[in-house]
mmCIF file of C-alpha atoms in Angstrom:
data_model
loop_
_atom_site.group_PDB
_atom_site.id
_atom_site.type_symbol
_atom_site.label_atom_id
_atom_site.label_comp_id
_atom_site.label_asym_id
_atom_site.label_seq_id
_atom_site.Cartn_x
_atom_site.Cartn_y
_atom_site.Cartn_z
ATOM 1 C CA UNK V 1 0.000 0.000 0.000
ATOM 2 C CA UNK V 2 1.116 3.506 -0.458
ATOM 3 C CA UNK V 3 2.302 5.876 2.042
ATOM 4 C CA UNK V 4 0.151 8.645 3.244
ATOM 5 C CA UNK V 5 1.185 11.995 5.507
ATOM 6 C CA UNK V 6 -1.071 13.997 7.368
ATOM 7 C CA UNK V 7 -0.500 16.905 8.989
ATOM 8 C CA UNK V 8 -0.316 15.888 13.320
ATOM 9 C CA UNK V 9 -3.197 18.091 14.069
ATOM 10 C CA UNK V 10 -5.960 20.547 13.060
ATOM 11 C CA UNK V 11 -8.292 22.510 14.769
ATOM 12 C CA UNK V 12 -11.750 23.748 13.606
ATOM 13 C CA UNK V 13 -14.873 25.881 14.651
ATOM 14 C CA UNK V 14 -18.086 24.313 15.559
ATOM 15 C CA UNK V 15 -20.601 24.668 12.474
ATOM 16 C CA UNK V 16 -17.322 25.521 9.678
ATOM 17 C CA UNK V 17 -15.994 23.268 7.398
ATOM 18 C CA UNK V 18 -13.373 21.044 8.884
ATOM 19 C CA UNK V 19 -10.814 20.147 5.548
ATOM 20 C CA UNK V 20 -8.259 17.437 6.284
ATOM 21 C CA UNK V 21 -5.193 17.393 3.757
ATOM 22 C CA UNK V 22 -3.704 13.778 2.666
ATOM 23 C CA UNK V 23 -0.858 13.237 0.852
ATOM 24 C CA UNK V 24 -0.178 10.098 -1.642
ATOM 25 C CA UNK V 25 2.231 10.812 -3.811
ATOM 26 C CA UNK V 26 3.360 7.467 -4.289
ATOM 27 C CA UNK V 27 -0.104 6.146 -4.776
ATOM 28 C CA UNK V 28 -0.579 3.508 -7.641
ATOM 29 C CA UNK V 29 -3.433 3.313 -10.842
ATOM 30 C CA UNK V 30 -5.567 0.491 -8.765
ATOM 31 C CA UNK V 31 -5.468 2.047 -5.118
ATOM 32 C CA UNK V 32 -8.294 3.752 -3.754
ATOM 33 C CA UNK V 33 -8.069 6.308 -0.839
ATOM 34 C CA UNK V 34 -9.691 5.218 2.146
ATOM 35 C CA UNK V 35 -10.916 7.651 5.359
ATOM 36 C CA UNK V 36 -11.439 6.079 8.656
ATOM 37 C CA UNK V 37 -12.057 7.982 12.048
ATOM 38 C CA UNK V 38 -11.189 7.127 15.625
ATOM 39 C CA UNK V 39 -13.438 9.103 18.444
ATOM 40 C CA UNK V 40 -11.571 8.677 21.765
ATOM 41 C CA UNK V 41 -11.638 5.299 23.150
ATOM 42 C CA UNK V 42 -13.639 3.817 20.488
ATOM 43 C CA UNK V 43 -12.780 1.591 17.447
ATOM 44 C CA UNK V 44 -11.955 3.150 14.007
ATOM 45 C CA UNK V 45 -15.442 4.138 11.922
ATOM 46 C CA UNK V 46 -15.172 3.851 7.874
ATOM 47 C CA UNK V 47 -15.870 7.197 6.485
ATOM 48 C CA UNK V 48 -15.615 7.334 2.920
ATOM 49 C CA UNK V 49 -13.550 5.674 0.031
ATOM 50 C CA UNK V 50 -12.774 7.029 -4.173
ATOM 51 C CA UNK V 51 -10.614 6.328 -6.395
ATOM 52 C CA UNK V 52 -10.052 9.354 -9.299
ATOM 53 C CA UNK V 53 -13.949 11.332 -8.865
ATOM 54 C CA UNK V 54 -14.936 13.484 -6.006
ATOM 55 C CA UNK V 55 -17.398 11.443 -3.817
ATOM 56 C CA UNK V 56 -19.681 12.342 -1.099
ATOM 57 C CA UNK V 57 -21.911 10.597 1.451
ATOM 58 C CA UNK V 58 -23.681 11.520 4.562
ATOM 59 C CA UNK V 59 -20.988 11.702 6.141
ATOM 60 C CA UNK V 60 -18.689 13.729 4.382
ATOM 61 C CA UNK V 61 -17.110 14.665 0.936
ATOM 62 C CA UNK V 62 -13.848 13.557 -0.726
ATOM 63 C CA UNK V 63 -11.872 15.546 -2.976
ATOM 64 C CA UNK V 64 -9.094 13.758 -4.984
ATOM 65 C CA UNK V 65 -6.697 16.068 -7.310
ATOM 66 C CA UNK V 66 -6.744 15.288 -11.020
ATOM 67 C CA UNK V 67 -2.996 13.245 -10.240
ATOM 68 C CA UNK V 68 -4.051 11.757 -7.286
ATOM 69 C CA UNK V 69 -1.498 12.283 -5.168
ATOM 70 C CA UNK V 70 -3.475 14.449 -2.873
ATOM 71 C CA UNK V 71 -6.952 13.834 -1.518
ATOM 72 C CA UNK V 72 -8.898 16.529 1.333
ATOM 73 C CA UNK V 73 -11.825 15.265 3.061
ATOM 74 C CA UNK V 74 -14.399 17.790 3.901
ATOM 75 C CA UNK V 75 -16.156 17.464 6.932
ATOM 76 C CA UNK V 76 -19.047 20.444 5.521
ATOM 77 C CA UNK V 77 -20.192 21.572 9.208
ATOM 78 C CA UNK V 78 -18.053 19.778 11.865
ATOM 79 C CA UNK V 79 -19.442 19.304 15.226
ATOM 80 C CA UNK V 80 -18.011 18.562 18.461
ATOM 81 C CA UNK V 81 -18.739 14.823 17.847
ATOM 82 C CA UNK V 82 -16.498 14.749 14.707
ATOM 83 C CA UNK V 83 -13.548 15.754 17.258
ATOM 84 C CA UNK V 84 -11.418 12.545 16.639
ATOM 85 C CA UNK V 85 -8.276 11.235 14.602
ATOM 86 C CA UNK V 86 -8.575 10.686 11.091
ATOM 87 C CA UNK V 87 -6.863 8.068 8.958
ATOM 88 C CA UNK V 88 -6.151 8.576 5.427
ATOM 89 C CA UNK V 89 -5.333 4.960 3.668
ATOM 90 C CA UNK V 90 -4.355 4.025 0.807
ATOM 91 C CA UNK V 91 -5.167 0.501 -0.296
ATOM 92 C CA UNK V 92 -6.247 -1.787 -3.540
ATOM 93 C CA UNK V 93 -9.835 -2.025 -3.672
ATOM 94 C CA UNK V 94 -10.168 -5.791 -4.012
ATOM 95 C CA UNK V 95 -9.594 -8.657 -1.419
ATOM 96 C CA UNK V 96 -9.608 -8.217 2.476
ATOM 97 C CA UNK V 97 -6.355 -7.278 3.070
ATOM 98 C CA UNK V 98 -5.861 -5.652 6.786
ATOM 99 C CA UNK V 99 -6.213 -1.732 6.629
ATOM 100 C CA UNK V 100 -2.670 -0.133 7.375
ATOM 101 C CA UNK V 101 -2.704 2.843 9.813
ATOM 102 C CA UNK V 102 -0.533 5.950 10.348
ATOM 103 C CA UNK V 103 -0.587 8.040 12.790
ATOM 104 C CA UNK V 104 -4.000 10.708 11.513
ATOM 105 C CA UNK V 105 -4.892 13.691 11.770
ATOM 106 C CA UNK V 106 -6.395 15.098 15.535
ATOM 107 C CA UNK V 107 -9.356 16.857 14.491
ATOM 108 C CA UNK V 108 -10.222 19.153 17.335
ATOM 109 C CA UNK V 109 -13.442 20.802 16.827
ATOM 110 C CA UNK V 110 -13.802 23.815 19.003
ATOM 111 C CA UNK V 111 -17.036 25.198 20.165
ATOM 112 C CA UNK X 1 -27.828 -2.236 13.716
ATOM 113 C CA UNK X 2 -25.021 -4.887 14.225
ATOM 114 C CA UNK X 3 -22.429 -4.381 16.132
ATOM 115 C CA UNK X 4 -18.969 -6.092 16.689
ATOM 116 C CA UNK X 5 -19.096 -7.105 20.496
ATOM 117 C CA UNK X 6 -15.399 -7.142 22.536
ATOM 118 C CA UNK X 7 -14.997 -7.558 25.984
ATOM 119 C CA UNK X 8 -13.811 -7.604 28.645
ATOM 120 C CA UNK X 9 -13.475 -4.043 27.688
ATOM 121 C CA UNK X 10 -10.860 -3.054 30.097
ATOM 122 C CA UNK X 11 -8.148 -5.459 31.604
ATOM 123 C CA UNK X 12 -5.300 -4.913 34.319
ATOM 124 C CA UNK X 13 -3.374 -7.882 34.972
ATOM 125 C CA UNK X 14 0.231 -8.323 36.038
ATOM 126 C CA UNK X 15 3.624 -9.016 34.100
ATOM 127 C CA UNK X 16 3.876 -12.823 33.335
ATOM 128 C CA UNK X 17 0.229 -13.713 33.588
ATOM 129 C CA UNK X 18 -2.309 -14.970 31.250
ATOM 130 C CA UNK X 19 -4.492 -12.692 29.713
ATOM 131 C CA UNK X 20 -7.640 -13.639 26.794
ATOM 132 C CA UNK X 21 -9.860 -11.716 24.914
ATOM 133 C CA UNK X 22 -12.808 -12.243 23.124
ATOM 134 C CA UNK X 23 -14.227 -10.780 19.883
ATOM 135 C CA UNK X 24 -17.739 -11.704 18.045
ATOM 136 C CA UNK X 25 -17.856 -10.222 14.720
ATOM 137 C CA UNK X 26 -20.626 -9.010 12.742
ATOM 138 C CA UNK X 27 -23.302 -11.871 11.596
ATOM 139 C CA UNK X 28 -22.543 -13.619 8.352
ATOM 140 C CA UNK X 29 -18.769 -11.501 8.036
ATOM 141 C CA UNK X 30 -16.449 -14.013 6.918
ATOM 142 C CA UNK X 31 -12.808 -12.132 7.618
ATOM 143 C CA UNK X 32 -12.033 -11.246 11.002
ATOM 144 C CA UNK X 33 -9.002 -9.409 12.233
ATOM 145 C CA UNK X 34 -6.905 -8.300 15.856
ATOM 146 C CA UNK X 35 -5.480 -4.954 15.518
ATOM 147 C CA UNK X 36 -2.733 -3.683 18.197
ATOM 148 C CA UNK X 37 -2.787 0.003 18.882
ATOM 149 C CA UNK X 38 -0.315 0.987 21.523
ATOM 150 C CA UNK X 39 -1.221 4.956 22.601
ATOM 151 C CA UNK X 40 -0.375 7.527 20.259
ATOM 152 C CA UNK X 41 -0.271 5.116 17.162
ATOM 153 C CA UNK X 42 -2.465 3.525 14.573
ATOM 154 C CA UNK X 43 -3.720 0.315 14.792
ATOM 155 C CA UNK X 44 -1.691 -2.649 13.451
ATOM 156 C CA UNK X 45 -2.562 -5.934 12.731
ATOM 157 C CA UNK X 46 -1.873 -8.693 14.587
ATOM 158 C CA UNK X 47 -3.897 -11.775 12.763
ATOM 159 C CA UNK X 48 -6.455 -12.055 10.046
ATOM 160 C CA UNK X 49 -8.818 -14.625 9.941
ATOM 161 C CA UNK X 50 -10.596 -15.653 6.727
ATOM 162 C CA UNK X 51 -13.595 -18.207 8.489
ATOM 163 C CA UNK X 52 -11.379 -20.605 10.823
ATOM 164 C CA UNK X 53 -8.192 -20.402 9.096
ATOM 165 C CA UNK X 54 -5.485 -17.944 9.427
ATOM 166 C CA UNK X 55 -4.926 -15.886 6.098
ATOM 167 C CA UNK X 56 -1.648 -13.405 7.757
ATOM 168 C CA UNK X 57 -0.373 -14.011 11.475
ATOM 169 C CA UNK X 58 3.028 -12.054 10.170
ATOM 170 C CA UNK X 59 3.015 -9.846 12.980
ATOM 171 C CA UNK X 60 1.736 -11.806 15.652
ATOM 172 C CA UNK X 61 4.174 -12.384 18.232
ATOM 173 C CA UNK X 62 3.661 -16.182 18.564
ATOM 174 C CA UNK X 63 5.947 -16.941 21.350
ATOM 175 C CA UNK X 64 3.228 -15.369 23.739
ATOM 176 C CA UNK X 65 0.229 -14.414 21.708
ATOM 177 C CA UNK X 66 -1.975 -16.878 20.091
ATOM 178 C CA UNK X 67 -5.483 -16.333 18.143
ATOM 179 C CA UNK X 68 -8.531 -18.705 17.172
ATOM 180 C CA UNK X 69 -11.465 -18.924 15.443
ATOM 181 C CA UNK X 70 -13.339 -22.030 16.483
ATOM 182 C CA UNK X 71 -16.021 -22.620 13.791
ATOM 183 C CA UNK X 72 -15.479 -19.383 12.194
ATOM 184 C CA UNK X 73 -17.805 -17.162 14.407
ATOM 185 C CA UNK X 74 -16.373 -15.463 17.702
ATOM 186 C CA UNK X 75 -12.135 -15.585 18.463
ATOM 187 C CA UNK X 76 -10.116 -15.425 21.036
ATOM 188 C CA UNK X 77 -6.879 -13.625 21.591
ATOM 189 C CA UNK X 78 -4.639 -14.988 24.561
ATOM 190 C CA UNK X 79 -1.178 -13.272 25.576
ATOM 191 C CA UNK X 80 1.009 -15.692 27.627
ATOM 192 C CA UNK X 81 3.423 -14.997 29.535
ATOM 193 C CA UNK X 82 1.933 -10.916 29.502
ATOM 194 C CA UNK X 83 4.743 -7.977 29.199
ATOM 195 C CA UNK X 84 4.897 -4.615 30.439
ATOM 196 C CA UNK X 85 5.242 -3.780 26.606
ATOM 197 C CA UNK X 86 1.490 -5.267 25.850
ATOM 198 C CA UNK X 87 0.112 -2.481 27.454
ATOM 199 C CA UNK X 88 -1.986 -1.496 24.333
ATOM 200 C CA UNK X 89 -5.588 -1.128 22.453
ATOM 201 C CA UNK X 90 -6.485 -4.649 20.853
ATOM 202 C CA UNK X 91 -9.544 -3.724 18.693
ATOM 203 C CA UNK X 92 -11.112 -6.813 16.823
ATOM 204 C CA UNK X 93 -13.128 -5.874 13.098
ATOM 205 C CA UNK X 94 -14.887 -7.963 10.963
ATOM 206 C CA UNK X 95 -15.807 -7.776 6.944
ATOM 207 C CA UNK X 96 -18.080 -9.311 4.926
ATOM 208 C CA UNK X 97 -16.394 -11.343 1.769
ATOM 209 C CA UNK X 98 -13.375 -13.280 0.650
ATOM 210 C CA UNK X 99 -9.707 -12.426 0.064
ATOM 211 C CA UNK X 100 -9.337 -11.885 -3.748
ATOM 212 C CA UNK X 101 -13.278 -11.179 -4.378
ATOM 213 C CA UNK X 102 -14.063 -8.421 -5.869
ATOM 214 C CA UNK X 103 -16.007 -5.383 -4.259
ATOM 215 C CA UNK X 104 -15.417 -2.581 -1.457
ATOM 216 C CA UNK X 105 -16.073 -4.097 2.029
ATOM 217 C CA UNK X 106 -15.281 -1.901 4.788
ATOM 218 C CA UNK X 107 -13.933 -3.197 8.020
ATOM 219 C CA UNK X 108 -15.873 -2.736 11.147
ATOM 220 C CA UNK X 109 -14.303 -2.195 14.095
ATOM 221 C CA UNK X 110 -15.465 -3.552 18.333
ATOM 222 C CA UNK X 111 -14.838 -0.866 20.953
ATOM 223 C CA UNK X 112 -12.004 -2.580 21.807
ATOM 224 C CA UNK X 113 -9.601 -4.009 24.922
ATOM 225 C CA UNK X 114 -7.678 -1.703 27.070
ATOM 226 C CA UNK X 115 -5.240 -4.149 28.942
ATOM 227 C CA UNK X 116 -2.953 -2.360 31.371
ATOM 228 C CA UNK X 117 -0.103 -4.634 32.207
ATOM 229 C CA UNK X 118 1.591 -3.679 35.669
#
């Protein structure tokens, strides 16, 4: 899998968009980018996934440059619930392989 | 809506003793996995389970830690003898599907174990 960074830490105000940066330089044509989320002292929580288009659910939004070696995911009005560290991961699509974790990026959302 | 179940979901125990945790996946998810997260850091993975048979124990430590999955359902992690060094997060997650088939399954994740090692 490729190697992500992400900045250590953000912060954000309560109701703004929170925008989390992702870098994947390195990324090959059949890896997808994966976002995961880790609220204190609970397991990890799948987010959102794309591989070249711009893709949004309920939860958030995922912007992936035309070269994909960046992504951002857009939380579009954080709250204080979406304080938490977020994963970035790049990974092939198919097959069950384990998920392989940095070290995120601590969201703090600040009222 | 399902759940993956841990527990216990916090254990202290002391240097050299046995320790075991438990881990019942999602109904009907075929792949199961033990992910290590000492404080700080991401999660790693221990073990993967595809039904009852191991598919990647690479980074288990398997002089002390082993991992089952008796009739594919629920597992069990055990750590003996347990090291100050264990002191750690050990989340369980479960997917639906087979290695090599085709389709996005996302892993979910149990609250997890906190086991404090003194």
């Amino acid at each position: 899998d490729a190697k992500t960074t992400q900045p250590p830490s953000m912060d954000c105000a309560e109701g703004r968009a929170a925008n989390l940066p992702c870098n994947h330089s390195t990324i090959s044509g059949n890896e997808y980018v994966y976002w995961y989320r880790q609220i204190h002292s609970q397991g990890p929580q799948y987010i959102i996934h794309g591989l070249k288009n711009n893709e949004t659910n309920e939860m958030a939004s995922l912007i992936i440059t035309e070269d994909r070696k960046s992504s951002t995911l857009i939380l579009p009005h954080a709250t204080l619930r979406d304080t938490a560290v977020y994963y970035c991961i790049v990974r092939v699509y198919t097959g069950r392989r384990a998920l392989t974790f940095g070290s995120g990026t601590r969201l703090q959302v600040q009222p | 809506e399902a759940e993956v179940a841990q527990s216990p979901r916090y254990k202290i125990t002391e240097k050299s003793q046995a320790v075991a945790f438990w881990c019942d996946p999602i109904s009907g998810h075929a792949t199961l996995y033990w992910y290590r997260q000492i404080l700080g850091q991401g999660p790693e993975l221990l073990v993967q389970f595809q039904d009852e048979s191991v598919v990647d124990d690479s980074q288990l430590p398997k002089d002390r830690f082993s991992a089952e999955r008796l009739k594919g359902v629920d597992s069990t992690l055990k750590i003996q003898p347990a090291e100050l060094g264990d002191s750690a997060m050990y989340l369980c997650a479960s997917s639906p599907g087979i290695p090599g088939g085709a389709g996005n399954y996302e892993q979910y994740f149990g609250p997890g174990t906190r086991l404090t090692v003194t």
